[in-house]
């Protein structure tokens, strides 16, 4: 996508990226330019801070942050910006994402992280939620959003057609 990114997707590790395919695909489907950065709240804290502080000036409007275990990435981003932050808890550790869910969702009052479900489900929903936020000030995007729901409904109907083929 050649346009300037308006959604920033941060992942705490390279190992999180396979969970995030649905996020990128969904943003692409509705034509939202985005960029992806691997940066860790614990391993590269300065990189996260610098990236977040420069993001608004570069056109970023929504952050999506995916991290696992003691998942502080989304919260750390939220600490440095008043742009909306969507957190995706990753199922990386032996606790399978329950740890990441608690770490991401339990932000103190005043510094919110909109937390979606664990793993790939949450990754897709993070993109949909980002699109819904951006659509509030983008009528053309608003018009494109129903296509996502229509696609999901069509899949259900296709499953029914396969299960109950029309009799000839
Ligand atoms: C977290 O630790 C990352 O977000 C990842 O989910 C998890 C494991 O990271 P790696 O050890 O695979 O780099 O910070």
mmCIF file of C-alpha atoms and ligand atoms in Angstrom:
data_model
loop_
_atom_site.group_PDB
_atom_site.id
_atom_site.type_symbol
_atom_site.label_atom_id
_atom_site.label_comp_id
_atom_site.label_asym_id
_atom_site.label_seq_id
_atom_site.Cartn_x
_atom_site.Cartn_y
_atom_site.Cartn_z
ATOM 1 C CA UNK A 1 0.000 0.000 0.000
ATOM 2 C CA UNK A 2 1.580 3.284 -1.097
ATOM 3 C CA UNK A 3 -0.476 5.621 1.094
ATOM 4 C CA UNK A 4 0.739 6.958 4.435
ATOM 5 C CA UNK A 5 -0.043 4.436 7.220
ATOM 6 C CA UNK A 6 -2.779 5.470 9.662
ATOM 7 C CA UNK A 7 -2.755 2.292 11.786
ATOM 8 C CA UNK A 8 0.394 1.139 13.562
ATOM 9 C CA UNK A 9 0.567 -2.541 14.482
ATOM 10 C CA UNK A 10 3.213 -3.346 17.084
ATOM 11 C CA UNK A 11 4.149 -6.887 18.043
ATOM 12 C CA UNK A 12 6.239 -7.743 21.088
ATOM 13 C CA UNK A 13 8.124 -10.413 19.156
ATOM 14 C CA UNK A 14 8.582 -11.878 15.712
ATOM 15 C CA UNK A 15 6.971 -14.995 17.176
ATOM 16 C CA UNK A 16 3.654 -13.068 17.549
ATOM 17 C CA UNK A 17 3.402 -12.196 13.849
ATOM 18 C CA UNK A 18 1.745 -15.432 12.600
ATOM 19 C CA UNK A 19 -1.208 -14.656 14.904
ATOM 20 C CA UNK A 20 -1.662 -11.260 13.272
ATOM 21 C CA UNK A 21 -2.415 -12.265 9.666
ATOM 22 C CA UNK A 22 -6.148 -11.650 10.124
ATOM 23 C CA UNK A 23 -5.436 -8.142 11.364
ATOM 24 C CA UNK A 24 -3.421 -7.173 8.305
ATOM 25 C CA UNK A 25 -5.783 -8.933 5.890
ATOM 26 C CA UNK A 26 -8.816 -7.187 7.360
ATOM 27 C CA UNK A 27 -7.205 -3.751 7.263
ATOM 28 C CA UNK A 28 -6.257 -4.422 3.648
ATOM 29 C CA UNK A 29 -9.805 -5.506 2.757
ATOM 30 C CA UNK A 30 -11.214 -2.161 3.865
ATOM 31 C CA UNK A 31 -8.312 -0.170 2.413
ATOM 32 C CA UNK A 32 -6.635 1.066 5.586
ATOM 33 C CA UNK A 33 -2.912 1.729 5.113
ATOM 34 C CA UNK A 34 -0.912 0.330 8.017
ATOM 35 C CA UNK A 35 2.610 -0.446 9.150
ATOM 36 C CA UNK A 36 4.025 -3.211 11.326
ATOM 37 C CA UNK A 37 6.858 -2.925 13.836
ATOM 38 C CA UNK A 38 8.331 -5.538 16.163
ATOM 39 C CA UNK A 39 9.203 -3.799 19.417
ATOM 40 C CA UNK A 40 9.074 -4.981 23.000
ATOM 41 C CA UNK A 41 8.062 -3.152 26.173
ATOM 42 C CA UNK A 42 10.712 -5.095 28.077
ATOM 43 C CA UNK A 43 13.464 -5.777 25.562
ATOM 44 C CA UNK A 44 13.415 -2.542 23.528
ATOM 45 C CA UNK A 45 11.567 0.001 25.697
ATOM 46 C CA UNK A 46 13.322 3.027 24.187
ATOM 47 C CA UNK A 47 12.358 1.925 20.682
ATOM 48 C CA UNK A 48 8.694 1.661 21.681
ATOM 49 C CA UNK A 49 8.724 5.082 23.315
ATOM 50 C CA UNK A 50 10.437 6.826 20.401
ATOM 51 C CA UNK A 51 8.145 5.177 17.873
ATOM 52 C CA UNK A 52 4.989 6.118 19.745
ATOM 53 C CA UNK A 53 6.081 9.710 20.332
ATOM 54 C CA UNK A 54 6.764 10.256 16.624
ATOM 55 C CA UNK A 55 3.730 8.343 15.333
ATOM 56 C CA UNK A 56 1.030 11.031 15.503
ATOM 57 C CA UNK A 57 3.184 13.453 13.533
ATOM 58 C CA UNK A 58 3.635 10.809 10.828
ATOM 59 C CA UNK A 59 -0.138 10.346 10.467
ATOM 60 C CA UNK A 60 -0.833 7.362 12.747
ATOM 61 C CA UNK A 61 -4.364 7.534 14.210
ATOM 62 C CA UNK A 62 -4.798 4.141 15.952
ATOM 63 C CA UNK A 63 -2.338 1.742 17.575
ATOM 64 C CA UNK A 64 -2.786 -2.032 17.660
ATOM 65 C CA UNK A 65 -0.440 -3.836 20.050
ATOM 66 C CA UNK A 66 0.048 -7.588 20.361
ATOM 67 C CA UNK A 67 2.098 -9.127 23.142
ATOM 68 C CA UNK A 68 2.184 -12.266 25.242
ATOM 69 C CA UNK A 69 3.018 -13.286 28.786
ATOM 70 C CA UNK A 70 3.528 -10.262 31.028
ATOM 71 C CA UNK A 71 2.043 -8.268 28.172
ATOM 72 C CA UNK A 72 2.868 -4.633 28.888
ATOM 73 C CA UNK A 73 3.285 -3.394 25.302
ATOM 74 C CA UNK A 74 -0.232 -2.004 24.766
ATOM 75 C CA UNK A 75 -0.236 -0.351 28.179
ATOM 76 C CA UNK A 76 3.155 1.187 27.604
ATOM 77 C CA UNK A 77 2.004 2.618 24.275
ATOM 78 C CA UNK A 78 -1.119 4.009 25.957
ATOM 79 C CA UNK A 79 1.090 5.656 28.587
ATOM 80 C CA UNK A 80 2.785 7.673 25.835
ATOM 81 C CA UNK A 81 -0.172 8.733 23.677
ATOM 82 C CA UNK A 82 -3.797 9.830 23.731
ATOM 83 C CA UNK A 83 -4.468 8.097 20.418
ATOM 84 C CA UNK A 84 -6.670 4.983 20.786
ATOM 85 C CA UNK A 85 -4.774 1.789 21.634
ATOM 86 C CA UNK A 86 -6.192 -1.670 20.924
ATOM 87 C CA UNK A 87 -4.468 -4.550 22.722
ATOM 88 C CA UNK A 88 -4.375 -8.147 21.513
ATOM 89 C CA UNK A 89 -3.319 -10.674 24.181
ATOM 90 C CA UNK A 90 -1.059 -13.321 22.634
ATOM 91 C CA UNK A 91 -1.270 -16.996 23.657
ATOM 92 C CA UNK A 92 2.534 -17.401 23.789
ATOM 93 C CA UNK A 93 3.267 -18.674 27.277
ATOM 94 C CA UNK A 94 2.295 -21.881 29.109
ATOM 95 C CA UNK A 95 -0.699 -19.912 30.460
ATOM 96 C CA UNK A 96 -2.055 -19.738 26.889
ATOM 97 C CA UNK A 97 -2.920 -16.045 26.855
ATOM 98 C CA UNK A 98 -4.870 -15.733 30.100
ATOM 99 C CA UNK A 99 -1.798 -14.023 31.542
ATOM 100 C CA UNK A 100 -1.574 -11.693 28.519
ATOM 101 C CA UNK A 101 -5.307 -10.967 28.712
ATOM 102 C CA UNK A 102 -5.111 -9.853 32.331
ATOM 103 C CA UNK A 103 -1.919 -7.861 31.739
ATOM 104 C CA UNK A 104 -3.434 -6.080 28.738
ATOM 105 C CA UNK A 105 -6.960 -5.442 29.953
ATOM 106 C CA UNK A 106 -6.377 -4.358 33.572
ATOM 107 C CA UNK A 107 -5.237 -0.807 32.892
ATOM 108 C CA UNK A 108 -5.609 1.819 35.609
ATOM 109 C CA UNK A 109 -8.334 4.485 35.273
ATOM 110 C CA UNK A 110 -7.419 7.197 32.785
ATOM 111 C CA UNK A 111 -5.111 5.145 30.559
ATOM 112 C CA UNK A 112 -7.331 2.757 28.592
ATOM 113 C CA UNK A 113 -6.410 -0.116 26.305
ATOM 114 C CA UNK A 114 -9.347 -1.490 24.305
ATOM 115 C CA UNK A 115 -8.631 -5.176 24.729
ATOM 116 C CA UNK A 116 -9.886 -7.755 22.236
ATOM 117 C CA UNK A 117 -9.944 -11.540 22.511
ATOM 118 C CA UNK A 118 -6.857 -13.731 22.773
ATOM 119 C CA UNK A 119 -4.857 -14.600 19.638
ATOM 120 C CA UNK A 120 -6.054 -14.713 16.030
ATOM 121 C CA UNK A 121 -9.708 -13.939 16.831
ATOM 122 C CA UNK A 122 -8.613 -10.802 18.610
ATOM 123 C CA UNK A 123 -6.260 -9.871 15.784
ATOM 124 C CA UNK A 124 -9.117 -9.778 13.295
ATOM 125 C CA UNK A 125 -11.350 -7.915 15.717
ATOM 126 C CA UNK A 126 -8.602 -5.384 16.426
ATOM 127 C CA UNK A 127 -8.628 -4.495 12.726
ATOM 128 C CA UNK A 128 -12.422 -4.237 12.651
ATOM 129 C CA UNK A 129 -12.433 -2.050 15.754
ATOM 130 C CA UNK A 130 -9.680 0.176 14.329
ATOM 131 C CA UNK A 131 -11.720 0.499 11.137
ATOM 132 C CA UNK A 132 -14.848 1.428 13.101
ATOM 133 C CA UNK A 133 -12.945 4.109 15.032
ATOM 134 C CA UNK A 134 -11.450 5.569 11.857
ATOM 135 C CA UNK A 135 -14.805 5.403 10.043
ATOM 136 C CA UNK A 136 -16.261 7.937 12.498
ATOM 137 C CA UNK A 137 -14.361 10.624 10.604
ATOM 138 C CA UNK A 138 -14.137 8.948 7.185
ATOM 139 C CA UNK A 139 -17.474 8.527 5.373
ATOM 140 C CA UNK A 140 -15.900 6.574 2.490
ATOM 141 C CA UNK A 141 -14.492 4.029 4.949
ATOM 142 C CA UNK A 142 -17.856 3.898 6.749
ATOM 143 C CA UNK A 143 -19.400 2.814 3.436
ATOM 144 C CA UNK A 144 -16.872 -0.027 3.093
ATOM 145 C CA UNK A 145 -17.360 -1.501 6.583
ATOM 146 C CA UNK A 146 -20.600 -3.433 5.924
ATOM 147 C CA UNK A 147 -18.700 -5.571 3.397
ATOM 148 C CA UNK A 148 -16.925 -7.283 6.333
ATOM 149 C CA UNK A 149 -20.219 -8.293 7.965
ATOM 150 C CA UNK A 150 -21.634 -9.328 4.578
ATOM 151 C CA UNK A 151 -18.616 -11.553 3.980
ATOM 152 C CA UNK A 152 -19.091 -13.268 7.367
ATOM 153 C CA UNK A 153 -22.799 -13.796 6.665
ATOM 154 C CA UNK A 154 -22.047 -15.196 3.196
ATOM 155 C CA UNK A 155 -19.727 -17.792 4.761
ATOM 156 C CA UNK A 156 -22.574 -19.023 6.979
ATOM 157 C CA UNK A 157 -24.909 -19.253 4.017
ATOM 158 C CA UNK A 158 -22.268 -21.107 2.005
ATOM 159 C CA UNK A 159 -21.884 -23.620 4.860
ATOM 160 C CA UNK A 160 -25.656 -24.158 4.838
ATOM 161 C CA UNK A 161 -25.710 -24.597 1.058
ATOM 162 C CA UNK A 162 -22.984 -27.268 1.305
ATOM 163 C CA UNK A 163 -24.810 -29.075 4.124
ATOM 164 C CA UNK A 164 -28.234 -28.869 2.465
ATOM 165 C CA UNK A 165 -27.684 -28.730 -1.302
ATOM 166 C CA UNK A 166 -30.815 -27.692 -3.229
ATOM 167 C CA UNK A 167 -32.639 -30.823 -4.447
ATOM 168 C CA UNK A 168 -32.784 -31.190 -8.244
HETATM 169 C C1 LIG B 1 6.367 -11.358 24.601
HETATM 170 O O1 LIG B 1 6.952 -12.573 24.899
HETATM 171 C C2 LIG B 1 6.130 -11.399 23.112
HETATM 172 O O2 LIG B 1 5.060 -10.563 22.778
HETATM 173 C C3 LIG B 1 5.827 -12.839 22.847
HETATM 174 O O3 LIG B 1 4.424 -13.094 22.859
HETATM 175 C C4 LIG B 1 6.469 -13.561 24.017
HETATM 176 C C5 LIG B 1 7.581 -14.496 23.611
HETATM 177 O O4 LIG B 1 8.517 -13.809 22.843
HETATM 178 P P1 LIG B 1 9.771 -14.576 22.171
HETATM 179 O O5 LIG B 1 10.556 -15.172 23.300
HETATM 180 O O6 LIG B 1 9.200 -15.619 21.252
HETATM 181 O O7 LIG B 1 10.511 -13.515 21.425
HETATM 182 O O8 LIG B 1 7.174 -10.281 24.947
#
